[in-house]
Short mmCIF file of C-alpha atoms in Angstrom, two decimals:
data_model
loop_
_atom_site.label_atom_id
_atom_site.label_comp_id
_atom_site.label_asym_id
_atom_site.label_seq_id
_atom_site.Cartn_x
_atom_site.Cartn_y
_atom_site.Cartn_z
CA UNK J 92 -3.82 -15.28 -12.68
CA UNK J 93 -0.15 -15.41 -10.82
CA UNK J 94 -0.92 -11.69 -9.69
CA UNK J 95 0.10 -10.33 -6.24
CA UNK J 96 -1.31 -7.00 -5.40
CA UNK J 97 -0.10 -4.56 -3.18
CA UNK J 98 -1.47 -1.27 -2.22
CA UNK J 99 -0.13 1.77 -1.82
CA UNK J 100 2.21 2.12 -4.57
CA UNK J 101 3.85 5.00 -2.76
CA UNK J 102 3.65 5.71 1.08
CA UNK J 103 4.97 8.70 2.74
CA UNK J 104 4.55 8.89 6.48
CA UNK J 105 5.69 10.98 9.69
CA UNK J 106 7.55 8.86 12.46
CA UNK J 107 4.27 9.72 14.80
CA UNK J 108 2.32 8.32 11.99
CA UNK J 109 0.83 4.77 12.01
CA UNK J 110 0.10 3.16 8.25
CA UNK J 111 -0.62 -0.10 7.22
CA UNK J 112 1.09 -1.82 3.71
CA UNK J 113 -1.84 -4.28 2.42
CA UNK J 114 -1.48 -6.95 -0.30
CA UNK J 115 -3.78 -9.47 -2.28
CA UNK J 116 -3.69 -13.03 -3.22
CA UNK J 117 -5.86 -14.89 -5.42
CA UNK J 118 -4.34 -17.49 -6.34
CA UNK J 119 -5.23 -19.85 -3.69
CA UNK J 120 -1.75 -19.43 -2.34
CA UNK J 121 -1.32 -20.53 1.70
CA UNK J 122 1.90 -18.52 2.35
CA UNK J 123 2.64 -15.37 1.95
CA UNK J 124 5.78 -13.69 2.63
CA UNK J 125 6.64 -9.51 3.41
CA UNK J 126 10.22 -8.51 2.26
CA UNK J 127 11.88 -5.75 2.46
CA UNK J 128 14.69 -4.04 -0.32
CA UNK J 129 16.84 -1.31 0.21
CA UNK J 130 18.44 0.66 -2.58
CA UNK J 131 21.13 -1.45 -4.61
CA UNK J 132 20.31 -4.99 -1.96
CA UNK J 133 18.90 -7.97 -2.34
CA UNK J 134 15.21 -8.38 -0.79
CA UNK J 135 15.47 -9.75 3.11
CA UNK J 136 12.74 -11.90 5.02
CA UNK J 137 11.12 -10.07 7.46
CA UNK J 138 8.12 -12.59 8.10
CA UNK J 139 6.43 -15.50 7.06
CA UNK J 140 2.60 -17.06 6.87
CA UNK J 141 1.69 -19.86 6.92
CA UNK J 142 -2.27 -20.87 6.60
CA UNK J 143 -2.58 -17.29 8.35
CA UNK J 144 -0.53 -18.66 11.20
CA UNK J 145 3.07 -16.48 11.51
CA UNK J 146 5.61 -19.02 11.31
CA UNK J 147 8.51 -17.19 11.08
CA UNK J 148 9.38 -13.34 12.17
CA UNK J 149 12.96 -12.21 11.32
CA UNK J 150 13.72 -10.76 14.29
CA UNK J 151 11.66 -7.36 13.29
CA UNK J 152 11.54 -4.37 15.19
CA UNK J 153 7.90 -4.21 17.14
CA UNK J 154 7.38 -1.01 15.64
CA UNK J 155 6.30 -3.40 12.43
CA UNK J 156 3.20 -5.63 12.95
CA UNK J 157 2.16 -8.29 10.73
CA UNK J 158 -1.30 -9.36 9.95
CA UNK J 159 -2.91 -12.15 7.92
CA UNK J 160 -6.98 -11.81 8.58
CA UNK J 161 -7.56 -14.02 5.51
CA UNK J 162 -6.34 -16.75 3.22
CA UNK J 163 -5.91 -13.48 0.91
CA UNK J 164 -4.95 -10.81 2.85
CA UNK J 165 -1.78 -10.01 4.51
CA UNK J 166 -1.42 -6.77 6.18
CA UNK J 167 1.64 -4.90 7.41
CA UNK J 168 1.35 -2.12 10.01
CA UNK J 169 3.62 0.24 10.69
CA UNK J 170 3.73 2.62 13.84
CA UNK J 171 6.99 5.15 15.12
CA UNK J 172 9.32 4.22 12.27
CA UNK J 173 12.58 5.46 11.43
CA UNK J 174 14.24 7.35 8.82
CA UNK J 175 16.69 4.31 8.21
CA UNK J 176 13.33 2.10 7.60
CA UNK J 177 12.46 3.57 4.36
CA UNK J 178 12.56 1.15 1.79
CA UNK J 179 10.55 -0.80 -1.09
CA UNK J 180 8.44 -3.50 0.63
CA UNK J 181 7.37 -6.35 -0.67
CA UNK J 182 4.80 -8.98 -0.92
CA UNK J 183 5.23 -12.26 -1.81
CA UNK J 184 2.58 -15.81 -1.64
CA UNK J 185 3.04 -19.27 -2.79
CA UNK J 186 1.81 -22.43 -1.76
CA UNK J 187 2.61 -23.71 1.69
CA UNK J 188 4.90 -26.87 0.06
CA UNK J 189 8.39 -25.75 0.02
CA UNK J 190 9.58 -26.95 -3.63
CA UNK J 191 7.02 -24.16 -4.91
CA UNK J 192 7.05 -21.10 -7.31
CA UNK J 193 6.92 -17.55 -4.90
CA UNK J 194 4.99 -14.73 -6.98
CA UNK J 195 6.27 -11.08 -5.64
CA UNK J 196 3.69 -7.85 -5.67
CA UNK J 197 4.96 -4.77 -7.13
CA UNK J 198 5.90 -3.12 -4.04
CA UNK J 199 5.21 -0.25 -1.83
CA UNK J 200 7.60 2.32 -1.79
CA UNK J 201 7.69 3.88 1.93
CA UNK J 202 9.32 6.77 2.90
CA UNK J 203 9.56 7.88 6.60
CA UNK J 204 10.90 11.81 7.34
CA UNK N 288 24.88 -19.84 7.71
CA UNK N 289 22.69 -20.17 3.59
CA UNK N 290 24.63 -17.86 1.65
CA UNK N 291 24.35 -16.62 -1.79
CA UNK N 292 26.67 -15.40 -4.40
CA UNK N 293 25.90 -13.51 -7.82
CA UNK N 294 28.77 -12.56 -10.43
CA UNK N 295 29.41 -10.55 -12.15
CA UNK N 296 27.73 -7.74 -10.32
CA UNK N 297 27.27 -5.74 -13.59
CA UNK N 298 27.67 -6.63 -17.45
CA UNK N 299 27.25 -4.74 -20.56
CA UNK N 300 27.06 -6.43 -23.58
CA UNK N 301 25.74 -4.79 -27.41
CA UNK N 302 22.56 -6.16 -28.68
CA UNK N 303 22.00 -9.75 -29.68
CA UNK N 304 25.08 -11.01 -28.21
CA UNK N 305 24.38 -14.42 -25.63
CA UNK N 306 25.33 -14.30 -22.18
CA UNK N 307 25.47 -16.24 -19.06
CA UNK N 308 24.64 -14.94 -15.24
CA UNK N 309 26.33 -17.18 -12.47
CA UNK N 310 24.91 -18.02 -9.31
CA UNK N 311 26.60 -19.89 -6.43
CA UNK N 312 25.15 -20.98 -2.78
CA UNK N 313 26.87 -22.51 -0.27
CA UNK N 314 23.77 -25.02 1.28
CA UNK N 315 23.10 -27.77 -1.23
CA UNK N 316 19.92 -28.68 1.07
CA UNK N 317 18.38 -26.33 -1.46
CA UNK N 318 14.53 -27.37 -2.07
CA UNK N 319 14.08 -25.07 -5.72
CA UNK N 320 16.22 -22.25 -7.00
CA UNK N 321 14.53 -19.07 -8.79
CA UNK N 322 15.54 -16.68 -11.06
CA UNK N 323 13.89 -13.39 -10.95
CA UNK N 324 14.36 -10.08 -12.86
CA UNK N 325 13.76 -6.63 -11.34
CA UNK N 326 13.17 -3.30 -13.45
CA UNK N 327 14.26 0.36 -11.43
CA UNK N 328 11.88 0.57 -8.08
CA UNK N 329 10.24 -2.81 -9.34
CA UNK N 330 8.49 -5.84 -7.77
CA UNK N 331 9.91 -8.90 -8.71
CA UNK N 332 9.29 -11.13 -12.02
CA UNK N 333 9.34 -15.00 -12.03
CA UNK N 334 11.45 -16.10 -14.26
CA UNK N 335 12.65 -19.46 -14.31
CA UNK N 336 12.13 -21.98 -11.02
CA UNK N 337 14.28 -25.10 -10.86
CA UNK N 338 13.75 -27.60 -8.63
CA UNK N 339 16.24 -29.66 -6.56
CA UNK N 340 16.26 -33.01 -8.35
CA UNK N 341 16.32 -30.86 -12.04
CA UNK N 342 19.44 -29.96 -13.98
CA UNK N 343 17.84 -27.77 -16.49
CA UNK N 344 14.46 -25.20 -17.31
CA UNK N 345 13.90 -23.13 -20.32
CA UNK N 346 11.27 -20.12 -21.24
CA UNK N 347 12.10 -19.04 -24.37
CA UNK N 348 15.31 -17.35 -24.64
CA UNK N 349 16.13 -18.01 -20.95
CA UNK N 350 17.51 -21.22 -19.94
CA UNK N 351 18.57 -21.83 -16.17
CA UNK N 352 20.72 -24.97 -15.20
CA UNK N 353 21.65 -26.13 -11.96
CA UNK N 354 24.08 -27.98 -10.42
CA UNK N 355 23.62 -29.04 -6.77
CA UNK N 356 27.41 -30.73 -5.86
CA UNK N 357 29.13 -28.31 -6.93
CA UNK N 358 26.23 -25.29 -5.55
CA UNK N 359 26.32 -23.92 -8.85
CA UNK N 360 23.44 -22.41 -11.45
CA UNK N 361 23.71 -20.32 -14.39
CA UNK N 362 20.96 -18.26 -16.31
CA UNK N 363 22.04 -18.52 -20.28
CA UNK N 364 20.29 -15.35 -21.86
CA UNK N 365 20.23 -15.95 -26.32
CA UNK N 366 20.15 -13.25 -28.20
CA UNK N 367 20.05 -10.67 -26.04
CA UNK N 368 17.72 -7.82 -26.36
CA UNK N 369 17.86 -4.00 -24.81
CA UNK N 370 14.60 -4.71 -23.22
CA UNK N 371 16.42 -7.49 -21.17
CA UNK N 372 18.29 -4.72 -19.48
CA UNK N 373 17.19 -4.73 -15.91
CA UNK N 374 18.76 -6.86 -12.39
CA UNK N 375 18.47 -10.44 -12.74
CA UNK N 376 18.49 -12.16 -9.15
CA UNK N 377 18.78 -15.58 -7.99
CA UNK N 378 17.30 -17.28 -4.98
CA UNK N 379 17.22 -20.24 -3.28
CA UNK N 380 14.53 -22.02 -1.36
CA UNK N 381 15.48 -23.21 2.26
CA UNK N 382 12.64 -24.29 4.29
CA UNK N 383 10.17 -21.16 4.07
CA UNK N 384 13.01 -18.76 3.02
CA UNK N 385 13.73 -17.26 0.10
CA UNK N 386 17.83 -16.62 0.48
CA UNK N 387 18.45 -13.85 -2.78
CA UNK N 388 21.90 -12.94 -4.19
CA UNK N 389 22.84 -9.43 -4.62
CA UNK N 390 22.11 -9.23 -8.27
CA UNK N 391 23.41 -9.15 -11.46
CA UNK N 392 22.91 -5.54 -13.45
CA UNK N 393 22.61 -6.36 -16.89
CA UNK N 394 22.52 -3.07 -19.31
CA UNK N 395 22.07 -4.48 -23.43
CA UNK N 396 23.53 -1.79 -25.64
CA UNK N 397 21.23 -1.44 -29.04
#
């Protein structure tokens, strides 16, 4: 099983709004990544788990908080966010040694308006 | 500053010709290089992963090589197939980070 799961699909939300992206692991995987894609661009690193420890954070706006509660489980939650930060968001996990394979989710799809 | 470079952008080509995607970096402290492909408001697929100290991997029709000297690695797609039309991307593996190129839109004519 090399799947990543991420839930919602689709996520439309208000700038007053708070959400939260969630996404799966079960493949014993100790780091798991959040991207995020714009139309037409290449995914960028937002942040970084490691052993449900954040190791690295991209220099994200506050207004996104990550969250890893499990070896599984890696949250993203999202509170006063912009027009500009719509995007497809995405999930990634692999194990924590660096010459390893990364397995991406399918992606949520968030608009703000 | 890791840097990567995809070309061409976009390619065409009619059914069951071979092709090659390029991919160039500029930091050969590379740990693995990936090739992915992406369908229209996709995730990402796994395709091929390479590691540093390997010059070559092959799945099938796909066969990545990779040249660290010269920063170089090129995804050789046989007999192409319209199903193979989608965005092929490359990354490399720094540390923790996945550094992507932009992307190479491949559209296979039947």
């Amino acid at each position: 099983d090399t799947e990543v799961t991420q839930t919602p699909k689709h996520l439309v939300m208000g700038m007053t709004n708070k959400k939260s992206l969630k996404c799966e692991q079960h493949m014993g995987h100790r780091a798991m990544y959040w991207y995020k894609q714009k139309a037409k661009k290449p995914p960028e690193l937002m942040f970084v788990y490691s052993y449900e420890k954040l190791s690295i954070n991209e220099s994200v706006p506050s207004r996104f908080s990550p969250e890893c509660p499990n070896s599984s489980l890696l949250n993203l939650h999202l509170h006063a966010l912009q027009p500009e930060d719509s995007a497809l968001y995405l999930c990634a996990s692999s194990q924590v040694e660096r010459n390893t394979e990364a397995f991406f989710g399918q992606g949520t799809r968030l608009t703000v308006v | 500053k890791q840097e990567v470079t995809q070309i061409p952008a976009a390619l065409s080509v009619p059914e069951g010709e071979n092709l090659v995607l390029n991919c160039s970096f500029t930091d050969s402290a590379i740990y693995n290089l990936q090739w992915f492909r992406q369908d229209p408001g996709k995730g990402l697929t796994s395709l091929l992963l390479i590691q540093s100290s390997q010059r070559e991997q092959t799945s099938g029709r796909l066969n990545a090589s990779l040249d660290k000297s010269s920063g170089r690695s090129t995804l050789y797609i046989a007999a192409s197939q319209p199903g193979d039309s989608a965005t092929y991307l490359c990354a490399g593996k720094y540390g923790n980070k996945l550094v992507f190129g932009a992307g190479t839109i491949l559209r296979v004519k039947s």
